Amino acid sequence: MNLVRVITYGTFDLLRAVHLDFLEQVAALGDELFVGVSTDAFSRLKGERCVIGFEARIRLVSALRCVTAVLPEYGWEQKSMDVRRLGVDVLGIGGEWTGRLDFLRPWCRVVYLPRAEILSTALPRRAVRQRRPSPVVLPAPFEPRASA
């Protein structure tokens, strides 16, 4: 039985449920999901300033059940090398990339998935920088009384 290998790429800064939804959609395109996580240097090259460091983002994405393996993404040209090296059958990517990764079609199927606008980290990143208080209020921790 041949497993269908799928790959996607992203920064995955401030990992949230919408990232998980996206990764689960991509994972559903095959049997194994490889995720390229942009390094801090590559993220800066793309004009992004990450709140969460590369090592932590790698750990977070690696911990997701739908992810088979995670690899660092160092640059734009890496995608074609990864697809061939890993024997990838499908590249799943957000719809904002539509048409821009068609050059990979000789090696794999390219699927552009609709991407929720809320997937952008611009608003959460701004909130973190402005240090707004969280709207979530947690109850005080329970402390058992000492017995007399």
Coordinates of C-alpha atoms in Angstrom, one line a residue:
M1 CA 0.0 0.0 0.0
N2 CA 1.4 3.3 -1.1
L3 CA 0.9 6.2 1.4
V4 CA -0.1 9.6 0.0
R5 CA 2.3 12.1 1.2
V6 CA 1.2 15.7 1.7
I7 CA 3.2 18.8 2.5
T8 CA 2.4 22.4 3.5
Y9 CA 4.4 25.4 4.6
G10 CA 3.8 28.3 7.0
T11 CA 5.2 30.4 9.8
F12 CA 2.6 29.2 12.4
D13 CA 3.3 32.1 14.7
L14 CA 0.8 32.4 17.6
L15 CA -0.6 29.0 16.8
R16 CA -4.4 29.0 17.1
A17 CA -7.4 26.8 16.4
V18 CA -7.6 28.2 12.8
H19 CA -4.1 26.9 12.2
L20 CA -5.2 23.5 13.4
D21 CA -8.3 23.6 11.2
F22 CA -6.1 24.4 8.2
L23 CA -3.5 21.7 9.0
E24 CA -6.3 19.1 9.5
Q25 CA -7.8 20.1 6.1
V26 CA -4.4 19.6 4.5
A27 CA -3.8 16.3 6.3
A28 CA -7.1 15.0 4.9
L29 CA -5.6 15.2 1.4
G30 CA -3.5 12.2 2.2
D31 CA -2.0 9.7 4.7
E32 CA 1.1 11.6 6.0
L33 CA 1.5 15.3 6.5
F34 CA 4.9 17.1 6.4
V35 CA 4.9 20.7 7.6
G36 CA 7.6 23.1 6.7
V37 CA 7.9 25.8 9.4
S38 CA 9.6 29.0 8.3
T39 CA 12.8 29.8 10.3
D40 CA 13.0 33.2 12.0
A41 CA 15.5 34.4 9.3
F42 CA 13.2 33.3 6.5
S43 CA 10.2 34.8 8.3
R44 CA 12.1 38.2 8.5
L45 CA 12.9 37.9 4.7
K46 CA 9.2 37.5 4.1
G47 CA 8.5 40.7 6.1
E48 CA 7.1 38.9 9.2
R49 CA 8.2 39.5 12.8
C50 CA 7.4 36.4 14.8
V51 CA 6.3 36.6 18.4
I52 CA 7.1 33.0 19.0
G53 CA 10.6 31.8 18.3
F54 CA 11.4 29.1 15.6
E55 CA 12.2 26.3 18.1
A56 CA 8.9 26.8 20.0
R57 CA 6.9 26.9 16.7
I58 CA 8.5 23.7 15.6
R59 CA 7.7 22.0 18.9
L60 CA 4.1 23.3 18.8
V61 CA 3.4 22.1 15.2
S62 CA 5.2 18.8 15.9
A63 CA 2.8 18.1 18.8
L64 CA -0.3 18.2 16.6
R65 CA -1.8 14.7 16.0
C66 CA -2.4 15.4 12.3
V67 CA 1.3 16.2 11.6
T68 CA 3.7 13.3 10.7
A69 CA 6.9 15.3 10.6
V70 CA 8.1 18.9 10.7
L71 CA 11.0 20.4 8.8
P72 CA 12.6 23.9 8.8
E73 CA 11.8 26.1 5.8
Y74 CA 14.9 28.1 4.9
G75 CA 13.8 29.8 1.7
W76 CA 11.5 30.0 -1.4
E77 CA 13.5 27.6 -3.5
Q78 CA 13.3 24.8 -1.0
K79 CA 9.8 23.6 -1.9
S80 CA 10.7 21.9 -5.1
M81 CA 13.6 20.1 -3.4
D82 CA 11.4 19.0 -0.5
V83 CA 8.7 17.6 -2.8
R84 CA 11.2 15.5 -4.7
R85 CA 13.3 14.5 -1.7
L86 CA 10.3 13.4 0.4
G87 CA 8.4 11.8 -2.5
V88 CA 5.4 14.2 -1.9
D89 CA 2.2 13.5 -3.8
V90 CA 0.3 16.6 -2.8
L91 CA 1.2 20.2 -1.8
G92 CA -1.7 21.7 0.1
I93 CA -1.5 25.5 0.6
G94 CA -3.7 28.5 1.5
G95 CA -5.7 30.0 -1.3
E96 CA -3.8 33.3 -1.1
W97 CA -1.1 31.5 -3.0
T98 CA -3.4 30.5 -5.9
G99 CA -1.4 30.0 -9.1
R100 CA 2.0 30.9 -7.5
L101 CA 3.0 27.3 -6.8
D102 CA 1.9 25.8 -10.0
F103 CA 5.5 25.3 -11.0
L104 CA 5.5 22.3 -8.7
R105 CA 2.8 20.4 -10.8
P106 CA 5.4 18.3 -12.6
W107 CA 6.3 16.6 -9.3
C108 CA 3.0 16.7 -7.3
R109 CA -0.6 17.8 -7.3
V110 CA -1.0 21.3 -6.0
V111 CA -4.2 22.0 -4.0
Y112 CA -5.1 25.6 -3.0
L113 CA -7.4 25.6 0.1
P114 CA -9.7 28.4 1.1
R115 CA -8.0 30.2 4.0
A116 CA -9.9 31.9 6.7
E117 CA -9.0 35.6 7.0
I118 CA -8.7 35.1 10.7
L119 CA -5.7 32.9 10.0
S120 CA -3.6 36.0 9.7
T121 CA -1.6 36.7 12.8
A122 CA -1.5 40.4 12.3
L123 CA -4.3 41.2 14.8
P124 CA -3.2 38.8 17.5
R125 CA 0.4 39.9 17.1
R126 CA -0.7 43.6 17.5
A127 CA -2.7 42.7 20.6
V128 CA 0.4 40.9 22.1
R129 CA 2.6 43.9 21.3
Q130 CA 0.1 46.3 22.9
R131 CA -0.2 44.0 25.9
R132 CA -4.0 44.3 26.0
P133 CA -5.5 42.4 29.0
S134 CA -7.1 39.1 28.1
P135 CA -10.9 39.0 27.9
V136 CA -10.8 35.6 29.6
V137 CA -11.2 35.7 33.3
L138 CA -10.0 32.6 35.2
P139 CA -11.3 31.8 38.6
A140 CA -8.8 31.8 41.5
P141 CA -7.1 28.5 42.0
F142 CA -8.7 26.2 44.5
E143 CA -6.7 25.8 47.7
P144 CA -7.8 23.1 50.1
R145 CA -8.1 24.2 53.7
A146 CA -5.7 22.7 56.1
S147 CA -7.3 20.3 58.5
A148 CA -7.4 21.2 62.2

